[in-house]
Short mmCIF file of C-alpha atoms and ligand atoms in Angstrom, two decimals:
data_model
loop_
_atom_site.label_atom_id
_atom_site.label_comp_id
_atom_site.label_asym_id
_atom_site.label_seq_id
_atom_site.Cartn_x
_atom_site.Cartn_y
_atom_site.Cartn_z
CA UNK M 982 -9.59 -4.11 27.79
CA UNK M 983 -6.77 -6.48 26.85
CA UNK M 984 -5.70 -5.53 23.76
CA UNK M 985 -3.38 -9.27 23.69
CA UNK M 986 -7.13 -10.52 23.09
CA UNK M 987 -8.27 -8.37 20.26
CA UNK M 988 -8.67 -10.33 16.87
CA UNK M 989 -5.02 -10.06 14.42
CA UNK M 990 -5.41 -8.46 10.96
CA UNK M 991 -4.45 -10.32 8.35
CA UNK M 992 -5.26 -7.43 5.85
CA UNK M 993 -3.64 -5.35 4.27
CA UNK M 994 -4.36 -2.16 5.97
CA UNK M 995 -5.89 -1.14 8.81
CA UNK M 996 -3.27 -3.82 10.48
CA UNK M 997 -2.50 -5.21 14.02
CA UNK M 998 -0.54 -2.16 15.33
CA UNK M 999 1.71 -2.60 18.12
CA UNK M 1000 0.66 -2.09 21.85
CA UNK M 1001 3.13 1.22 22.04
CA UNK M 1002 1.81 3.00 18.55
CA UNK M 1003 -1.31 2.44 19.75
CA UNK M 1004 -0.07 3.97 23.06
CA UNK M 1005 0.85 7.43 21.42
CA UNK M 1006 -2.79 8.11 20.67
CA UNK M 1007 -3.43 8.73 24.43
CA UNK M 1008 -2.74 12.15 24.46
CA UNK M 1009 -4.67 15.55 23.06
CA UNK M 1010 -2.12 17.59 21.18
CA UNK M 1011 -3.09 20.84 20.09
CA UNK M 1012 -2.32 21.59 16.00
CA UNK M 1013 -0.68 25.26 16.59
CA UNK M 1014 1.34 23.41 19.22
CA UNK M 1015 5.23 23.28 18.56
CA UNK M 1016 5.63 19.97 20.36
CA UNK M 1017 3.18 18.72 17.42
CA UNK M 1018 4.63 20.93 14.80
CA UNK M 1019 7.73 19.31 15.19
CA UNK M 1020 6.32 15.87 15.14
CA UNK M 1021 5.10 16.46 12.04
CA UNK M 1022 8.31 17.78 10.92
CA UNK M 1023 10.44 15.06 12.00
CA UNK M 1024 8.34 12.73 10.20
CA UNK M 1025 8.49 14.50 7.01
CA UNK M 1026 11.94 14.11 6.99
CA UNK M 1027 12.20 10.33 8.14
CA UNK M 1028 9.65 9.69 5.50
CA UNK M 1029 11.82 10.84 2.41
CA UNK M 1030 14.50 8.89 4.20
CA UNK M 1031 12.89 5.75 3.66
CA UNK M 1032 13.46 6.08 -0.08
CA UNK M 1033 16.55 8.02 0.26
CA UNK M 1034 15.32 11.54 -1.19
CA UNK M 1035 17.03 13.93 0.94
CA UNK M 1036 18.60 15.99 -1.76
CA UNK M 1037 15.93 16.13 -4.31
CA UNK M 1038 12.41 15.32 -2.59
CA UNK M 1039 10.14 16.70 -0.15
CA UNK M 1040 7.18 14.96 2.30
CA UNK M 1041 3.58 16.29 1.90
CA UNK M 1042 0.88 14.79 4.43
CA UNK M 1043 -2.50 14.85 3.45
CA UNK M 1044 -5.37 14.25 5.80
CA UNK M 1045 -7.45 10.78 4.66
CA UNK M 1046 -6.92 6.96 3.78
CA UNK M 1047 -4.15 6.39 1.13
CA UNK M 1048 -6.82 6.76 -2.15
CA UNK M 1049 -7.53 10.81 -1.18
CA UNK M 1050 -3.33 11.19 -1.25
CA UNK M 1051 -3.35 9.22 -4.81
CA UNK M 1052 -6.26 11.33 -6.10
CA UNK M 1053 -4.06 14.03 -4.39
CA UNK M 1054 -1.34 13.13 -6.25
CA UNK M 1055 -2.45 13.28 -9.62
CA UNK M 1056 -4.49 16.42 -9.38
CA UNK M 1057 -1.48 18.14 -8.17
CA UNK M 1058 1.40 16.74 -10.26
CA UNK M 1059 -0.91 16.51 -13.95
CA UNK M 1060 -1.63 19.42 -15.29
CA UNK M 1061 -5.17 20.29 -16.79
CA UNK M 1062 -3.66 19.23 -20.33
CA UNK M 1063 -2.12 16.38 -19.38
CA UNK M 1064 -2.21 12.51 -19.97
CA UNK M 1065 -1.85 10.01 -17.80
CA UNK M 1066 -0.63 6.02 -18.77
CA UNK M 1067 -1.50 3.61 -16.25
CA UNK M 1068 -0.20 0.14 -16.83
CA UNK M 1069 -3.23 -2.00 -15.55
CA UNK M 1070 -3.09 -5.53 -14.00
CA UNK M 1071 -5.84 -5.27 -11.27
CA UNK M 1072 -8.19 -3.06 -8.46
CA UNK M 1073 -5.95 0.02 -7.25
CA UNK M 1074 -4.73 -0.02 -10.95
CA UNK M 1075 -8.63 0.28 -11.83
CA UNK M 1076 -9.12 2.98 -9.33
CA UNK M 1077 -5.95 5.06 -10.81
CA UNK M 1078 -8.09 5.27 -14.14
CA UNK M 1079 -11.42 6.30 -12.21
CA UNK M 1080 -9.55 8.63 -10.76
CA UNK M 1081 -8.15 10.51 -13.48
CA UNK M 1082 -11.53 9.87 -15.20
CA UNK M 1083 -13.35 11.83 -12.32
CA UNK M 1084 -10.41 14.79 -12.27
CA UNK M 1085 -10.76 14.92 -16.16
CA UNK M 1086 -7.38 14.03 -16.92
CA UNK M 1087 -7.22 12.28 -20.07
CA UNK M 1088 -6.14 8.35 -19.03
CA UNK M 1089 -4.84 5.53 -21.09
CA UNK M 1090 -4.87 1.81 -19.70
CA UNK M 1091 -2.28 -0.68 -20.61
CA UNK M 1092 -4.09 -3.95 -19.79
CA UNK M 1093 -2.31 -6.18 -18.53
CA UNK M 1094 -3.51 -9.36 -16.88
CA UNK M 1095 -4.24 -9.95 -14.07
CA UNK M 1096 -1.53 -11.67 -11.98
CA UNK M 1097 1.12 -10.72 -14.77
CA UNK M 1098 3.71 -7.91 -14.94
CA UNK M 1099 4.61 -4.54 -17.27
CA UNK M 1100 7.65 -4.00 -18.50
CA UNK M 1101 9.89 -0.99 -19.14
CA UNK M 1102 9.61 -2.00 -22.87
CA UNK M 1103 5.76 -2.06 -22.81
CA UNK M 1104 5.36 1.15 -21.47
CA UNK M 1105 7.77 2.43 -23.62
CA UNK M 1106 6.15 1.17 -26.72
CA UNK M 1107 2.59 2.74 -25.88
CA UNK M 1108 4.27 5.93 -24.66
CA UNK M 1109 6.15 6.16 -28.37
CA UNK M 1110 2.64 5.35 -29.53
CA UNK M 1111 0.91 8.34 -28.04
CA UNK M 1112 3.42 11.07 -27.35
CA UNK M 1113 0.67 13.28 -25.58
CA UNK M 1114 1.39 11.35 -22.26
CA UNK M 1115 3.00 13.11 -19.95
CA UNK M 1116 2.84 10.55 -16.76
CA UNK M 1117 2.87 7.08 -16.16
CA UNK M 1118 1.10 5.97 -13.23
CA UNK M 1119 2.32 2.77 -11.87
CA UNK M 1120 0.89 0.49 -8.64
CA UNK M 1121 4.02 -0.51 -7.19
CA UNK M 1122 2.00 -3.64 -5.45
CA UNK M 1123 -0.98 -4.74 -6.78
CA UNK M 1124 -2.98 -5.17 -3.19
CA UNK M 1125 -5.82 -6.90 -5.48
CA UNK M 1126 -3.56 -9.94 -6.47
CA UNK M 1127 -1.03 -9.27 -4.03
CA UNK M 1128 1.72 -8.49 -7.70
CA UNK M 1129 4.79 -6.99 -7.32
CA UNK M 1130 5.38 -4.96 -10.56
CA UNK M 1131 8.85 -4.15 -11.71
CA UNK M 1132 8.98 -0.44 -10.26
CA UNK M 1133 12.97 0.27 -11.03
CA UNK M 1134 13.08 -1.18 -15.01
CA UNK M 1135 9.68 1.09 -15.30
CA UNK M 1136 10.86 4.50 -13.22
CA UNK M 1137 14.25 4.32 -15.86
CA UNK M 1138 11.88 3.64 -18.56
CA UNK M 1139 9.99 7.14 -17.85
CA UNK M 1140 13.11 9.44 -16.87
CA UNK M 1141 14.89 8.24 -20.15
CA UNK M 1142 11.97 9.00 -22.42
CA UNK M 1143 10.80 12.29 -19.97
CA UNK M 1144 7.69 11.03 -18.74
CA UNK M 1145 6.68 12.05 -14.98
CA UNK M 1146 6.15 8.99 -12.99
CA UNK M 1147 3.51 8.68 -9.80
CA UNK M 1148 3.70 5.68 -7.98
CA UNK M 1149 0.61 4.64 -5.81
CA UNK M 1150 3.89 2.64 -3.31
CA UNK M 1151 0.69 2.19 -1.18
CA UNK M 1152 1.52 -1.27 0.10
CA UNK M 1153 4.90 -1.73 -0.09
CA UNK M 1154 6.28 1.47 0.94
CA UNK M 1155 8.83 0.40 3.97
CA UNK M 1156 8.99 -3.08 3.39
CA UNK M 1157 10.26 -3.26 -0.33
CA UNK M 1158 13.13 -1.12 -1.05
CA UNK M 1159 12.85 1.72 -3.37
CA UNK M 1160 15.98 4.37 -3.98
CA UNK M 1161 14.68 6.92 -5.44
CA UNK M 1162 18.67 7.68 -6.76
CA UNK M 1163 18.35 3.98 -8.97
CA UNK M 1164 14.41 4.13 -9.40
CA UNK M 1165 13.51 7.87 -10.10
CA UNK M 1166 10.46 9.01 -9.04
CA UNK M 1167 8.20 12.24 -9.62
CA UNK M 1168 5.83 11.44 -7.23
CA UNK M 1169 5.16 8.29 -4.58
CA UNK M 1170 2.25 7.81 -2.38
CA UNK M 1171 2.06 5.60 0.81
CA UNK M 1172 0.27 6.02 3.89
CA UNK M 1173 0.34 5.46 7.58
CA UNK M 1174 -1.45 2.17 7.90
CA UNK M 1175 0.11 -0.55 5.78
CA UNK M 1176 3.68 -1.63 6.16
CA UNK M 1177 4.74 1.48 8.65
CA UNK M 1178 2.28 -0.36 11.03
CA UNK M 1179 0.89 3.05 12.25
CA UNK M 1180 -2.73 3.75 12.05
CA UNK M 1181 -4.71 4.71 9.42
CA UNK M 1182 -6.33 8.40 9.05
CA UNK M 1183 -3.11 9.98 7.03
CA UNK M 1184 -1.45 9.77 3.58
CA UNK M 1185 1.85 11.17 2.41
CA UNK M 1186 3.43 11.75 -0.95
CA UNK M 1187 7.09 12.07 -1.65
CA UNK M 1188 7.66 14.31 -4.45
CA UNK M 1189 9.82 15.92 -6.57
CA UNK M 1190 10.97 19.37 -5.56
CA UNK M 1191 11.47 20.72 -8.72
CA UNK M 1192 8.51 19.17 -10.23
CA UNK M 1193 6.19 20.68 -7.24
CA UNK M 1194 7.59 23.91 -7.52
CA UNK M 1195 5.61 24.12 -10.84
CA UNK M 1196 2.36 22.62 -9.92
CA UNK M 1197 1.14 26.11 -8.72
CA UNK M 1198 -2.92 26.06 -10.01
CA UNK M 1199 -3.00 22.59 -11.50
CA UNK M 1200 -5.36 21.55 -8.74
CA UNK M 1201 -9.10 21.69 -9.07
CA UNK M 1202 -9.62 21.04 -5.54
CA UNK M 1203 -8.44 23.34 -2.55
CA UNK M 1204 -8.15 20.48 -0.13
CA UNK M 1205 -6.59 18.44 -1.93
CA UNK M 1206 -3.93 20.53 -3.41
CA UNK M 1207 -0.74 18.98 -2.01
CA UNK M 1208 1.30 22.30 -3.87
CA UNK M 1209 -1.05 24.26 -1.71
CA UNK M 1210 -0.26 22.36 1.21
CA UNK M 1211 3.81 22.51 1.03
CA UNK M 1212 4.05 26.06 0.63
CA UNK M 1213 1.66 26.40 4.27
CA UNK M 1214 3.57 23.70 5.45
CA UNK M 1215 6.87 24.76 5.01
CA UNK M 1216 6.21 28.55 5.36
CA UNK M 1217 4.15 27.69 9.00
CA UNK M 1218 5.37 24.23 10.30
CA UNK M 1219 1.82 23.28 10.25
CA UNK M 1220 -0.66 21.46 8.19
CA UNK M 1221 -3.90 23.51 6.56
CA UNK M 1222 -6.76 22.33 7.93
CA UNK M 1223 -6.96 20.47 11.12
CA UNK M 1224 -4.48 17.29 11.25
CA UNK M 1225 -5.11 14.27 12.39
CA UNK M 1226 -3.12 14.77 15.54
CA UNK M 1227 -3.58 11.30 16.76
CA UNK M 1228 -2.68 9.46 13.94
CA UNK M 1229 0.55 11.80 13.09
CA UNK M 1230 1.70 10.71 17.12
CA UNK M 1231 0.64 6.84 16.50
CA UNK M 1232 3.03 6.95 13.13
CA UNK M 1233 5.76 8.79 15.47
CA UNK M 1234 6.01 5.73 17.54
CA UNK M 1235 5.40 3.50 14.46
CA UNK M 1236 8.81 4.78 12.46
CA UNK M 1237 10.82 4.72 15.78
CA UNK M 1238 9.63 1.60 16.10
CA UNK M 1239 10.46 0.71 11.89
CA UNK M 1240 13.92 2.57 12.63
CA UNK M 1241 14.46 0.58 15.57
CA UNK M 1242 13.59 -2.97 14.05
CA UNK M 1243 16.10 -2.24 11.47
CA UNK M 1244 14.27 0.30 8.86
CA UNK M 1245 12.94 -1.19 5.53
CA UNK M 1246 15.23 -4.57 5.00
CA UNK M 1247 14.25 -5.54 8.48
CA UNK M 1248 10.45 -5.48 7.79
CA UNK M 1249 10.97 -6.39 4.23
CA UNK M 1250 12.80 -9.81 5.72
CA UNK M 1251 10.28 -10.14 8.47
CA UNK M 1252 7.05 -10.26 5.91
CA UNK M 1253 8.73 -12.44 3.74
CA UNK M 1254 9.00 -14.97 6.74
CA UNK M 1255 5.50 -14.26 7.63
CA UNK M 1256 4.55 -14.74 3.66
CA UNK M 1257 7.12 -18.22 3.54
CA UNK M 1258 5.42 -19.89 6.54
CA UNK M 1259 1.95 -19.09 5.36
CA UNK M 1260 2.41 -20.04 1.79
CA UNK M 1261 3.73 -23.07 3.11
CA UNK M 1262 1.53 -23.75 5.76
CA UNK M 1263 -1.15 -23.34 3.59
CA UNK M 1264 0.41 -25.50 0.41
CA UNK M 1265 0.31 -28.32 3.19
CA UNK M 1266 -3.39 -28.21 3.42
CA UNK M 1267 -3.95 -28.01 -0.10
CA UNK M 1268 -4.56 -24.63 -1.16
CA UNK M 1269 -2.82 -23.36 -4.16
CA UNK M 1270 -1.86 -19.59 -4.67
CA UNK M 1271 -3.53 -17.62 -7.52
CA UNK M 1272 0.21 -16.15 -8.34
CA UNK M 1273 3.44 -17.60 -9.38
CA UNK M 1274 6.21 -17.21 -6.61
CA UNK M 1275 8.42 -14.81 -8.80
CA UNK M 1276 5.64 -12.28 -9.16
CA UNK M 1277 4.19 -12.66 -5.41
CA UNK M 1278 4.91 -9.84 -2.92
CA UNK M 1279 5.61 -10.72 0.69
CA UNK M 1280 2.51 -8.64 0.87
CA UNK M 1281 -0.78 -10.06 0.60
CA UNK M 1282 -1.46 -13.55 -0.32
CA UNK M 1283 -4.54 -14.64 -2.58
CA UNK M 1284 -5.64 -18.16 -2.41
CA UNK M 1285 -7.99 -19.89 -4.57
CA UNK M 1286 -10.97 -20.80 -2.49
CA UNK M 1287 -11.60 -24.96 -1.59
CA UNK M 1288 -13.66 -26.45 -4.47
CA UNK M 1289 -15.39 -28.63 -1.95
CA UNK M 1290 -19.25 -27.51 -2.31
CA UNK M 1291 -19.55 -27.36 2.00
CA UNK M 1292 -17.35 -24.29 1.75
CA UNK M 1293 -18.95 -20.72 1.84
CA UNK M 1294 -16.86 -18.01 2.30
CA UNK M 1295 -18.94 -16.00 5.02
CA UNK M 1296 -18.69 -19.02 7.35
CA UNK M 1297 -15.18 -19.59 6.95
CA UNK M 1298 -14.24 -16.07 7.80
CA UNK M 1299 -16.40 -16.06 10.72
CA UNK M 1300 -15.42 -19.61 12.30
CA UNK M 1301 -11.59 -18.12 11.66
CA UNK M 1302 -12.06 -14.49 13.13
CA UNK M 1303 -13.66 -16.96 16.75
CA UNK M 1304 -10.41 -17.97 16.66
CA UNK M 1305 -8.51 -14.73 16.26
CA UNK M 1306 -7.61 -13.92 12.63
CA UNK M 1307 -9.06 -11.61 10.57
CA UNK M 1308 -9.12 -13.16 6.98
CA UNK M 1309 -9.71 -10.62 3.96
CA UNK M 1310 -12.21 -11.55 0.53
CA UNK M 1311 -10.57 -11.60 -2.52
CA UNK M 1312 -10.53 -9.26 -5.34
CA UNK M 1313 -10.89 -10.95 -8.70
CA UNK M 1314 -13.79 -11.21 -10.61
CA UNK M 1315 -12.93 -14.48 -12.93
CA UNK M 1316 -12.06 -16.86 -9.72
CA UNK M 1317 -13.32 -17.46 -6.42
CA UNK M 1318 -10.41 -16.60 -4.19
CA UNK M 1319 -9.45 -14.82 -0.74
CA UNK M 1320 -6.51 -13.20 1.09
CA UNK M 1321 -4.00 -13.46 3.85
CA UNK M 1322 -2.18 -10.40 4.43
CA UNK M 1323 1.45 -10.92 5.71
CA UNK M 1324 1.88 -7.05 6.74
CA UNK M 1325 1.35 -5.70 10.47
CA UNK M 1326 2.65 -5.86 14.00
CA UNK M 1327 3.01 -9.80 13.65
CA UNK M 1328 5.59 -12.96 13.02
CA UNK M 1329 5.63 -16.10 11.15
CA UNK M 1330 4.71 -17.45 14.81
CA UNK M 1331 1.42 -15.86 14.14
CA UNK M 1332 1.32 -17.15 10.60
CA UNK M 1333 1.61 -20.45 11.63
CA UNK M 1334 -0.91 -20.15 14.65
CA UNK M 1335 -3.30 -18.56 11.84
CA UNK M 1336 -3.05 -22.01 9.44
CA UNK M 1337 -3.68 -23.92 12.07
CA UNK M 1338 -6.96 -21.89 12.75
CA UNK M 1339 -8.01 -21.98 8.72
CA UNK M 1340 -7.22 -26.02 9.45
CA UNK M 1341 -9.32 -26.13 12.09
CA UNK M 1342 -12.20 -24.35 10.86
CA UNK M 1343 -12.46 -26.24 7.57
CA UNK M 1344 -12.35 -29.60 9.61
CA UNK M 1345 -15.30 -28.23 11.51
CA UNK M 1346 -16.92 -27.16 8.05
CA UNK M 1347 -16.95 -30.62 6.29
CA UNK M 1348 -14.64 -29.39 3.67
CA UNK M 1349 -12.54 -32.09 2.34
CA UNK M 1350 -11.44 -31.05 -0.72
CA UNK M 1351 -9.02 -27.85 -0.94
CA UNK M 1352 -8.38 -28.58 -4.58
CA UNK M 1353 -8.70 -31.44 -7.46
CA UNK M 1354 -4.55 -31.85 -6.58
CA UNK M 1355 -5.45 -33.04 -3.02
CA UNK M 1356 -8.03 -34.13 -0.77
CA UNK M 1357 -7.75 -33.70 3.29
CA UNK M 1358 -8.31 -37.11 4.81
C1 LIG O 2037 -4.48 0.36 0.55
C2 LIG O 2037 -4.16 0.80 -0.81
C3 LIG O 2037 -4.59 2.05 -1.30
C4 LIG O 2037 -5.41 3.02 -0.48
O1 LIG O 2037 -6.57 2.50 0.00
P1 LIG O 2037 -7.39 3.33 1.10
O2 LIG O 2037 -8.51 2.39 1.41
O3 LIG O 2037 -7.82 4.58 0.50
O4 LIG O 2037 -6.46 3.56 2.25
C5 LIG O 2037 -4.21 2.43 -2.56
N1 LIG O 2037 -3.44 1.65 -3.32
C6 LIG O 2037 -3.00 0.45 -2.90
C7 LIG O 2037 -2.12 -0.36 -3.80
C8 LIG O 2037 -3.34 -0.02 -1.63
O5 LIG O 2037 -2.90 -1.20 -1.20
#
C-alpha cells in the first residue's frame, strides 16, 4: 500500500500522521517491558515540557480518545461536593456540562455565544455570584467553531479568586503556547491525535502535583481514576491496565518529530500558514468564514456553506475526498456550515492543492453562487 495515496485529513483529529509515526506502530512491545516502560516515561516528562511544568506538574496517560481523559479529569480533580463553572460558547463546551451532569457534579453554564469569547471579568462576576464553585472548566479551543478563548486572562482570573481550573487544551495543546508559570493551571487535558500528530487511542492530563496529591477517593470510577493511576504509575513505571502500546510508540516518534520541527512555535507558525492560505484561498472563491479573524484559531476553519440551491453537502464531501481531502461537517445548529481543519502532518502546499479541489468540485456541481457577496462566473 502507498500510503503517499491515502486521502489527507483535514479534521481535526484523527489527522494525516507522518509516514515515520506511523512507522513506530510496527512493532509488538510487551507492557511489563522496560524498553516500553521507559517510553512511557520519557513521554511523561516531554509532555509537561510542552507547557513548561517541570517544577510543579506531573503527566497522567489515560487509555481512550481525548473525551474519557476530560471526563477523567473532572472526576478526579472535583470532589463529590464540588461545583463546576463552565464558560460555554459551543460543542466540547456542551459536552463539559454533560459530563459533570452524568458524574453528578453540580455544573453551572456561562452562555456565551457562539463564535464569541469569555472574559476573566465574566467569570469572575458569576464566580462572586455563586461562591460554591470550586472549578472553572474552560475549552481552550472551541473545535465546534474553531474559537480561541482567552486561556491566560481566565487561568489568572481563577488563581486570584482560588478557583481550580481544568482546561479541556484538546486542540491546541502543542501548537498554541501555554506556560503554565503565566497561565496557571490545575489541570489540562490533550491527547495524542490532534496537534502532536500522533495517533489517536491515548489521552493525557497535566496536573497539579499538589492538587493530585489530595484527590485520593474523589473518583467514582476505578478506571478512570487518574489519582489512582499516578500513584501505580509512578510507584511501577507502568500504566494499570493494559496500554495502548502502539499508540504510546506512534506519539514517541510524533514528539521527536514536534521537538525536531522546532517544538510548539514551530507548529503553531506552520498551522497558521496552513490556516492563512486556506482562508485565503477560500475568500477567493467566495466563501466567507463563520468567525471574525481575531477570534479564529489556526485550528479548524468553519465556512458557511454556498447558498446556491445545487449544493448538498454529502456530494460535495464525496466529489472532494475523489480527489484526496477529507472535508469535516460543521457543528452549529443555527447555520449551515462545514470545516477545514488546518492541523496534521501537512503544509500550506496542501492547503492550496485542497482549494483547488473544493474549486473543482463545485464547478462540477453547478454551484455558482458561494454567497449573495459574489457569484463564480
Ligand atoms: C477532539 C476534542 C476532544 C476529544 O474528542 P474525542 O473524540 O474524545 O477524542 C475534546 N475537546 C476538544 C476541544 C476537542 O477538539
Amino acid at each position: 500500500m502507498n500510503a503517499e495515496l491515502d486521502p489527507v485529513l483535514l479534521t481535526p483529529g484523527p489527522l494525516t500522521t507522518s509516514l515515520i509515526t506511523k512507522s513506530a506502530m510496527l512493532r509488538d512491545w510487551g507492557s511489563w517491558d522496560t524498553d516500553f516502560n521507559s517510553i512511557t516515561r520519557s513521554l511523561r516528562a516531554d509532555l509537561v515540557d510542552i507547557v513548561h511544568g517541570r517544577d510543579t506538574h506531573v503527566c497522567v496517560p489515560l487509555q481512550g480518545s481525548g473525551t474519557f481523559s476530560v471526563e477523567a479529569a473532572i472526576g478526579t480533580l472535583v470532589p463529590r461536593d464540588g461545583k463546576v463553572l463552565v464558560p460555554q460558547n459551543g460543542a466540547y463546551c456542551k459536552r463539559v456540562v454533560r459530563i459533570c451532569e452524568y458524574m453528578g457534579r453540580p455544573v453551572v453554564e456561562l452562555p456565551i455565544e457562539e463564535g464569541k469569547l469569555p472574559t476573566g471579568a465574566m467569570i469572575e462576576e458569576a464566580l462572586l455570584r455563586d461562591p460554591a464553585i470550586t472549578h472553572v472548566a474552560q475549552v481552550h479551543c472551541e473545535t465546534g467553531t474553531g474559537t480561541l478563548n482567552p486561556l491566560q486572562d481566565i487561568a489568572q482570573t481563577c488563581a486570584r479568586l482560588g478557583k481550580g481550573l481544568i482546561v479541556d487544551a484538546m486542540s491546541s495543546f502543542g501548537a498554541i503556547g501555554i506556560d503554565v508559570r503565566t497561565t496557571p493551571f490545575d489541570a489540562l487535558v490533550a491527547a495524542s491525535g490532534k496537534c502532536l500528530e500522533g495517533v489517536p487511542g491515548m489521552g493525557f492530563v497535566i496536573i497539579r502535583r499538589e492538587a493530585l496529591e489530595k484527590c485520593q477517593g474523589n473518583s467514582a470510577s476505578l478506571s478512570m481514576d487518574l489519582y489512582d493511576q499516578w500513584a501505580y504509575m509512578e510507584k511501577t513505571s507502568q500504566w494499570r491496565f493494559t496500554p495502548p502500546t502502539s499508540v504510546v510508540a506512534a506519539l514517541r516518534a510524533a514528539v521527536d518529530l514536534f521537538k525536531a520541527e522546532g517544538g510548539q512555535p514551530a507548529r503553531g507558525k506552520r498551522y497558521q500558514a496552513n490556516c492563512d492560505a486556506l482562508v485565503s484561498g477560500m475568500q477567493d472563491l467566495g466563501f466567507r468564514t463563520f468567525l471574525p479573524r481575531d477570534v479564529q484559531a489556526p485550528i479548524i476553519v468553519t465556512f458557511h456553506a454556498p447558498e446556491d440551491p445545487a449544493y448538498e453537502f454529502r456530494t460535495f464531501y464525496e466529489k472532494v475526498k475523489a480527489k484526496g481531502f477529507i472535508l469535516y461537517p460543521g457543528k452549529l445548529t443555527e447555520v449551515d456550515t462545514f470545516r477545514v481543519g488546518c492541523i496534521g502532518d501537512i503544509d500550506r502546499d496542501v492547503m492550496r492543492s485542497a482549494v483547488r479541489a473544493i474549486e473543482e468540485t463545485l464547478a462540477e456541481m453547478g454551484v455558482k453562487q458561494i454567497s449573495h457577496h459574489k457569484i463564480v462566473a
